[in-house]
Tab-separated table of C-alpha atoms in Angstrom:
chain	number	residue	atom	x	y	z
Z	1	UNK	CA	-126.097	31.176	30.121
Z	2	UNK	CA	-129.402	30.897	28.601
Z	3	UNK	CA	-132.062	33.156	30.204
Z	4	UNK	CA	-135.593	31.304	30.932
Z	5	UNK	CA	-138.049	31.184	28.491
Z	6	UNK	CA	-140.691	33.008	31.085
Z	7	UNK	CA	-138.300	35.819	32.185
Z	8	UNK	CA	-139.772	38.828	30.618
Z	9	UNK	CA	-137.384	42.004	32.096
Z	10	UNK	CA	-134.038	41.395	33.329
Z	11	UNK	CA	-131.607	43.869	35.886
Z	12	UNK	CA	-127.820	44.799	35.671
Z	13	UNK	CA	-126.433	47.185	38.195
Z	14	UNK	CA	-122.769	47.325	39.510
Z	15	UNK	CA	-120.458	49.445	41.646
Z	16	UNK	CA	-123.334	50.177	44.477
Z	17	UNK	CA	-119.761	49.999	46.896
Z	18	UNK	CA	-121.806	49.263	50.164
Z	19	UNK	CA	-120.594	49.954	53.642
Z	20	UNK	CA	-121.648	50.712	56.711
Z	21	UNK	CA	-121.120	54.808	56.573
Z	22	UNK	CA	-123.452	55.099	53.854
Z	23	UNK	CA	-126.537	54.260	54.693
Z	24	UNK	CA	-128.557	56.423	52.079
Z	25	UNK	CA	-127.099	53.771	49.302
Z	26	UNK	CA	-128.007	50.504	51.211
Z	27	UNK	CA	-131.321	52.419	51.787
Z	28	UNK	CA	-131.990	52.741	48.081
Z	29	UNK	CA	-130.775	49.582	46.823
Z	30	UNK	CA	-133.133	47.725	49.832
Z	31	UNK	CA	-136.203	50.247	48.008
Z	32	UNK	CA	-135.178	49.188	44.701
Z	33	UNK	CA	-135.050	45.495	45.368
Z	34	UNK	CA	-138.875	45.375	46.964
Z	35	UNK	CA	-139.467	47.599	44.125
Z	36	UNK	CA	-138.625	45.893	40.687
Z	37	UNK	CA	-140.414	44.321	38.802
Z	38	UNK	CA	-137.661	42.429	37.100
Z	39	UNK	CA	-137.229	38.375	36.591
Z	40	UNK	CA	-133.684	38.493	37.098
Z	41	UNK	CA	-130.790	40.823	38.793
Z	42	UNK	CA	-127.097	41.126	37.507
Z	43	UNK	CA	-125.299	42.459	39.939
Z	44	UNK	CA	-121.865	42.882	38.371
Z	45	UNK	CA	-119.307	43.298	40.824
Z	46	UNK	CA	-118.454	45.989	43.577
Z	47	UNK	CA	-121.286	44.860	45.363
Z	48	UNK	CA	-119.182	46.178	48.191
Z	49	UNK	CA	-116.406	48.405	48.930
Z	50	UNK	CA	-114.139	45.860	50.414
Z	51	UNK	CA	-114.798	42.158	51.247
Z	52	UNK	CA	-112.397	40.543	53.077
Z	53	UNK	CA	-113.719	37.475	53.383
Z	54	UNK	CA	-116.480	35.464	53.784
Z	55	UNK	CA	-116.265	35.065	57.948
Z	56	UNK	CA	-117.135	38.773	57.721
Z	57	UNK	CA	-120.412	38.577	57.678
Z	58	UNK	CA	-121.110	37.301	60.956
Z	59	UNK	CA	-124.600	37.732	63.121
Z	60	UNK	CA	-124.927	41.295	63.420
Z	61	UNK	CA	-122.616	42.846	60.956
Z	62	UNK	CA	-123.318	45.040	58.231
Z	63	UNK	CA	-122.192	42.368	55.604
Z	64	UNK	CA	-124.816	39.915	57.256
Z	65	UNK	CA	-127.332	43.117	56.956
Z	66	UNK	CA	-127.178	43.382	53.701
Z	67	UNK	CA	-127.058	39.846	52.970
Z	68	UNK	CA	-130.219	39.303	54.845
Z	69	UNK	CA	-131.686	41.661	51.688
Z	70	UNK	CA	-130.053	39.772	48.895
Z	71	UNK	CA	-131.830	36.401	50.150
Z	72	UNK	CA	-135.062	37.887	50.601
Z	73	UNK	CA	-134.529	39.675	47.362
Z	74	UNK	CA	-133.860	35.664	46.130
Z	75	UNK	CA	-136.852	34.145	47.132
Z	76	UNK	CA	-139.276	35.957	44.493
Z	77	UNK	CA	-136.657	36.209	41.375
Z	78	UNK	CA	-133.114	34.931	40.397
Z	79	UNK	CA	-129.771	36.977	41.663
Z	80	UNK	CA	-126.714	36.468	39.852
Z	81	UNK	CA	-123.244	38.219	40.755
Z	82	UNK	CA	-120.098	38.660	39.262
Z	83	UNK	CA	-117.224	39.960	41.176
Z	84	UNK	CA	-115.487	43.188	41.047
Z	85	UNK	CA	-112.253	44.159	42.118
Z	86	UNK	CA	-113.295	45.460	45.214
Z	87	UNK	CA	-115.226	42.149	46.703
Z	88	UNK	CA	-113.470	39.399	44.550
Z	89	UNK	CA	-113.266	36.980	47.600
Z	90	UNK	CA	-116.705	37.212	48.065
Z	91	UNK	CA	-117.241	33.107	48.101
Z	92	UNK	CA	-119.975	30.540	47.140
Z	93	UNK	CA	-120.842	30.349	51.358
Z	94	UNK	CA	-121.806	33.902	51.122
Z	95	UNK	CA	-123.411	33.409	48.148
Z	96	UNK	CA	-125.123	30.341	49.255
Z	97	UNK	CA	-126.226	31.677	52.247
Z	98	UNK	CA	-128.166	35.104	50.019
Z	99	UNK	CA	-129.319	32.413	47.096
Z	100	UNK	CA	-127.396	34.222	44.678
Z	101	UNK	CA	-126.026	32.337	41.617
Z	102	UNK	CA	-122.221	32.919	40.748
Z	103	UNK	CA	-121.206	33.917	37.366
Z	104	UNK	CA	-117.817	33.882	35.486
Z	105	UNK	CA	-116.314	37.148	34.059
Z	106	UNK	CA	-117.281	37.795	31.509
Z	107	UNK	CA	-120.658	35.465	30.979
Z	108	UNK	CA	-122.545	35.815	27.852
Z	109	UNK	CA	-126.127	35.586	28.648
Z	110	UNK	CA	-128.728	34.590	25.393
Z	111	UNK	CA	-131.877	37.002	25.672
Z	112	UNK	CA	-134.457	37.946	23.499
Z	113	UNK	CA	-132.784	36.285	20.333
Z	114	UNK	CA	-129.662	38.396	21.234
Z	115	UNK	CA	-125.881	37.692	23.322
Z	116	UNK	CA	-124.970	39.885	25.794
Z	117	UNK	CA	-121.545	40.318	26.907
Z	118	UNK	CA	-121.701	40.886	30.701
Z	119	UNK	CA	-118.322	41.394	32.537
Z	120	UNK	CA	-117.230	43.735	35.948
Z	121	UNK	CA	-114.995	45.802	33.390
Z	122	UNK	CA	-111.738	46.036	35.247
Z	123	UNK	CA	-109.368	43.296	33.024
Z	124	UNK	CA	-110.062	45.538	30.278
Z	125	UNK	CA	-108.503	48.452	31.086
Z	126	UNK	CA	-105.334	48.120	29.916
Z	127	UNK	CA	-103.548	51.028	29.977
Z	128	UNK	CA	-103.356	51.047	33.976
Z	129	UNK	CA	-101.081	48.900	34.018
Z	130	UNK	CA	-100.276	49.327	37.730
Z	131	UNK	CA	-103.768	47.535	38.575
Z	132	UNK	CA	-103.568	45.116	36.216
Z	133	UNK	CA	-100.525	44.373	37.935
Z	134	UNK	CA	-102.074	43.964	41.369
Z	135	UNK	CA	-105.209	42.256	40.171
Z	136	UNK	CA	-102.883	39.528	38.902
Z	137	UNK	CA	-101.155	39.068	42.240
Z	138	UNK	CA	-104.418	39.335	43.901
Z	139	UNK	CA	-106.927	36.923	41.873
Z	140	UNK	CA	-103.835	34.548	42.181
Z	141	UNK	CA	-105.127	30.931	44.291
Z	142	UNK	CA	-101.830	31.359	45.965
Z	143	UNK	CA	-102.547	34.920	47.532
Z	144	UNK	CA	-105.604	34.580	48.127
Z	145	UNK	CA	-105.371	31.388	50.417
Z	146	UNK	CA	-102.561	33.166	52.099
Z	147	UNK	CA	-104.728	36.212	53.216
Z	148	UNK	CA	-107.790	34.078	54.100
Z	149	UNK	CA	-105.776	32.641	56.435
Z	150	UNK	CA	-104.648	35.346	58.818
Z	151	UNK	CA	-107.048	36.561	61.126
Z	152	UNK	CA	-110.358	38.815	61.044
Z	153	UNK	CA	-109.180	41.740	62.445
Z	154	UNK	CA	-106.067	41.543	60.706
Z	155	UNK	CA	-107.713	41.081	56.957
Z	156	UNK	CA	-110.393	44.251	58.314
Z	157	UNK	CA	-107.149	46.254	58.941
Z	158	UNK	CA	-105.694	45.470	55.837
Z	159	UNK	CA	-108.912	45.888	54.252
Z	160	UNK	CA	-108.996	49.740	55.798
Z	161	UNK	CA	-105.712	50.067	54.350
Z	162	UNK	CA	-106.274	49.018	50.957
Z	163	UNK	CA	-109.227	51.283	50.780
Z	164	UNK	CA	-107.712	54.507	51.819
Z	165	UNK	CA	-104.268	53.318	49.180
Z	166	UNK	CA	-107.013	53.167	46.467
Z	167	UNK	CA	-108.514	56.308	47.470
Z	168	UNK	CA	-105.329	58.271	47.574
Z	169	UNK	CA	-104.147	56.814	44.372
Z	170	UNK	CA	-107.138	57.953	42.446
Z	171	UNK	CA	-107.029	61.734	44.031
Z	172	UNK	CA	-103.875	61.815	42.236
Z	173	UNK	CA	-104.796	60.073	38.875
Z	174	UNK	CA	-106.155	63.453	36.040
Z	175	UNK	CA	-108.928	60.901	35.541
Z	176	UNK	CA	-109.703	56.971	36.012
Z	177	UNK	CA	-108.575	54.314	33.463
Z	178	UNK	CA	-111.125	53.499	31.245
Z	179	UNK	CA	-111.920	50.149	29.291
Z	180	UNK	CA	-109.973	49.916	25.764
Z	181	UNK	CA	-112.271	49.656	22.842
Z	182	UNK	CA	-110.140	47.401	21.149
Z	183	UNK	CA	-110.049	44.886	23.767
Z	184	UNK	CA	-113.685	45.369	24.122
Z	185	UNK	CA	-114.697	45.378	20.384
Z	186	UNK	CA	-112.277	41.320	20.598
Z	187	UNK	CA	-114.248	40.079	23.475
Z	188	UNK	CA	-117.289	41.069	22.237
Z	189	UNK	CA	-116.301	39.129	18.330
Z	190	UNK	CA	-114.652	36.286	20.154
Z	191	UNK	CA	-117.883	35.736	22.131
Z	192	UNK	CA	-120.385	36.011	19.292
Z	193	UNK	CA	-122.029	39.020	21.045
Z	194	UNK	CA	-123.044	43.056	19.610
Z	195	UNK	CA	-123.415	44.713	23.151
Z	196	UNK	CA	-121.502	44.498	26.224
Z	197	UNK	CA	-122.841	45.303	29.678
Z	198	UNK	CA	-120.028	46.422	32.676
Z	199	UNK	CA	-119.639	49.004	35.367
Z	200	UNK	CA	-115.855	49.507	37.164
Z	201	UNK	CA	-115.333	52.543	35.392
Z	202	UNK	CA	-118.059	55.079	37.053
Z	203	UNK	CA	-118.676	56.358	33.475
Z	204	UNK	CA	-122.070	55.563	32.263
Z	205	UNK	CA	-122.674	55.729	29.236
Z	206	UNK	CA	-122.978	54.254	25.764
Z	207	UNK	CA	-120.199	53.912	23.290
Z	208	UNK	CA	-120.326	52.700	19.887
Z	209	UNK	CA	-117.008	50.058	18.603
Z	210	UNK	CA	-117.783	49.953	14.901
Z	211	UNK	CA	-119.086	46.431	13.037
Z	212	UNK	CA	-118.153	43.007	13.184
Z	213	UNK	CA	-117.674	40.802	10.073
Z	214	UNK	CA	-120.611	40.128	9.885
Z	215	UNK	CA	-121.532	43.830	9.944
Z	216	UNK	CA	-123.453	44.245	13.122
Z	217	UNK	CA	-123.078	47.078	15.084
Z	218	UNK	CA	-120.824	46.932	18.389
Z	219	UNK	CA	-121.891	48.320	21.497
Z	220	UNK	CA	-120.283	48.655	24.865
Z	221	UNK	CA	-123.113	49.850	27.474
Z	222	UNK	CA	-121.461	51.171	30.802
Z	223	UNK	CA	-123.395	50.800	34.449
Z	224	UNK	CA	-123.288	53.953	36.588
Z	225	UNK	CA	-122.161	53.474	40.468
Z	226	UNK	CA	-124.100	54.296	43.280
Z	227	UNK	CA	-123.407	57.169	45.754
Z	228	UNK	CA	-126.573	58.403	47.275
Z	229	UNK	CA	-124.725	59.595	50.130
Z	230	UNK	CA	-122.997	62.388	48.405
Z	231	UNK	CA	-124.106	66.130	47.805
Z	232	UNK	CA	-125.363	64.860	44.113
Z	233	UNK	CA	-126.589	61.474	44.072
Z	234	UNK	CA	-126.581	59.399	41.936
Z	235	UNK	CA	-127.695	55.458	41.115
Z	236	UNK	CA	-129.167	53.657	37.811
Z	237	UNK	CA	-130.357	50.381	36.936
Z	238	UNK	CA	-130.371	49.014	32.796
Z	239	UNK	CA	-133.503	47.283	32.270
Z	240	UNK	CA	-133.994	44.910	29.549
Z	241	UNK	CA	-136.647	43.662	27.796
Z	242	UNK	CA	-137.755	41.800	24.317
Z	243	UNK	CA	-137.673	45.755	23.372
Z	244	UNK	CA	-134.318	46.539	24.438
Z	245	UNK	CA	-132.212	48.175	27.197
Z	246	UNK	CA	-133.228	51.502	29.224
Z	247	UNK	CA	-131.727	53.288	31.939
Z	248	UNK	CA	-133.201	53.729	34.766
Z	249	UNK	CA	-132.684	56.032	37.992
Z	250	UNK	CA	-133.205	54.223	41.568
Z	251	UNK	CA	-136.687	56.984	41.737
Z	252	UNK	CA	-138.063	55.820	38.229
Z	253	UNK	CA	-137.428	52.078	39.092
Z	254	UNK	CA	-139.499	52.855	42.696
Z	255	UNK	CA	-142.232	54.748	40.760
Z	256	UNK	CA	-142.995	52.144	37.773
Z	257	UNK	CA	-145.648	49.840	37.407
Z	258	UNK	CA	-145.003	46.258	37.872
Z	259	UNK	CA	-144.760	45.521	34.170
Z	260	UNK	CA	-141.764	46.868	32.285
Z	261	UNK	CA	-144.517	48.720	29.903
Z	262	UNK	CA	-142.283	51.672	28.937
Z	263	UNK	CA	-138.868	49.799	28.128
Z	264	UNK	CA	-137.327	52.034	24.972
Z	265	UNK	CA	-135.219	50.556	22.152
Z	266	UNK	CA	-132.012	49.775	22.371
Z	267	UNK	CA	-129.570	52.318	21.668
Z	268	UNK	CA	-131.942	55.011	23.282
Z	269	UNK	CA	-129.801	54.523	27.431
């Protein structure tokens, strides 16, 4: 996609993992969308920590709650989403009904002269190959019509069971999967792009993937989640302007001026 010629600072955040016992995150990300100043947000995937279906968010529920926030978020500047693996059946009525624009993964989005890779992050880590293995069966048409179809409070018990699988299988992992730079470093050449935006991981941070042919230098620029529930919180926002990318905490974002003034180079996250 091809970013308007009058957007001047642009948003990507990811893994904010939203639910109904922490209310400290959906407090902050409510602050921070009143709060930026930002043309455009890219939310890229794990919106929420389980979606089970659009039908969810019925009058009343938390889902509906926080969609209520996304449309009035909508109405003064354009929301796009990708989806994660947690909330990959989030649909085009839920995202009708918030105004939010739905993306492919990975979308490469033309911005200040530059392309930016923007993907969720998961299909590239390759060495768990367990996941990859589920995300297959998962993301398949076949699947997914199949578990749409069964009942509300069935899918919300599955959902609660799939959540506390994940959660058990990552106390036991030495550390998460991360994205392969290889893999990275090809989407990023096949796509005509030097930097690549994702979250999924939980590891933010900036890592360099050597040159392309043409020489340019590769990045791969990782979102942070969002867990201001927990004893050290923790929740960022990059910000990018005609000056480059900075990170920004949820307390910077709420305490800047209206015009992305201070945006650093890129290469300085």
């Amino acid at each position: 996609m091809t970013a308007s010629p009058h957007w001047r600072a642009l948003d990507f955040l990811s893994d904010l993992h939203l639910q109904a016992s922490e209310p400290a995150t959906l407090a902050a990300f409510e602050r921070y969308l009143q709060a930026t100043p930002a043309d455009g947000i890219f939310i890229l995937g794990d919106l929420f920590e389980v979606w089970i279906g659009d039908d969810a968010a019925e009058p009343g529920s938390f889902e509906a709650q926080c969609g209520a926030l996304l449309r009035e978020a909508a109405l003064r500047r354009a929301v796009f989403f990708i989806r994660g693996n947690r909330d990959f059946l989030i649909g085009s009525q839920f995202l009708n009904t918030c105004g939010a624009q739905d993306l492919p993964d990975p979308t490469v989005l033309s911005f200040g002269g530059q392309r930016w890779l923007l993907s969720h992050g998961d299909a590239l880590c390759l060495d768990d190959v367990d996941y990859q293995r589920f995300r297959a069966q998962v993301r398949s048409a076949a699947w997914q019509e199949a578990f749409l179809t069964r009942s509300l409070s069935e899918r919300q018990a599955m959902g609660r069971a799939m959540r506390e699988a994940s959660t058990a299988r990552q106390s036991e992992l030495a550390e998460y999967a991360d994205v392969d730079s290889q893999a990275a470093k090809a989407c990023l050449v096949a796509a005509n792009a030097t930097t690549m935006i994702h979250g999924h991981t939980h590891r933010p941070a900036e890592h360099a993937l050597g040159t392309d042919e043409q020489g340019r230098a590769l990045t791969r620029v990782v979102l942070s989640d969002w867990h201001l529930d927990d004893a050290k919180p923790r929740a960022d926002v990059l910000r990018l302007s005609a000056d480059g990318l900075r990170r920004l905490s949820v307390n910077e974002l709420n305490a800047l001026p209206k015009t992305p003034a201070s945006i650093r180079p890129a290469g300085t996250c």
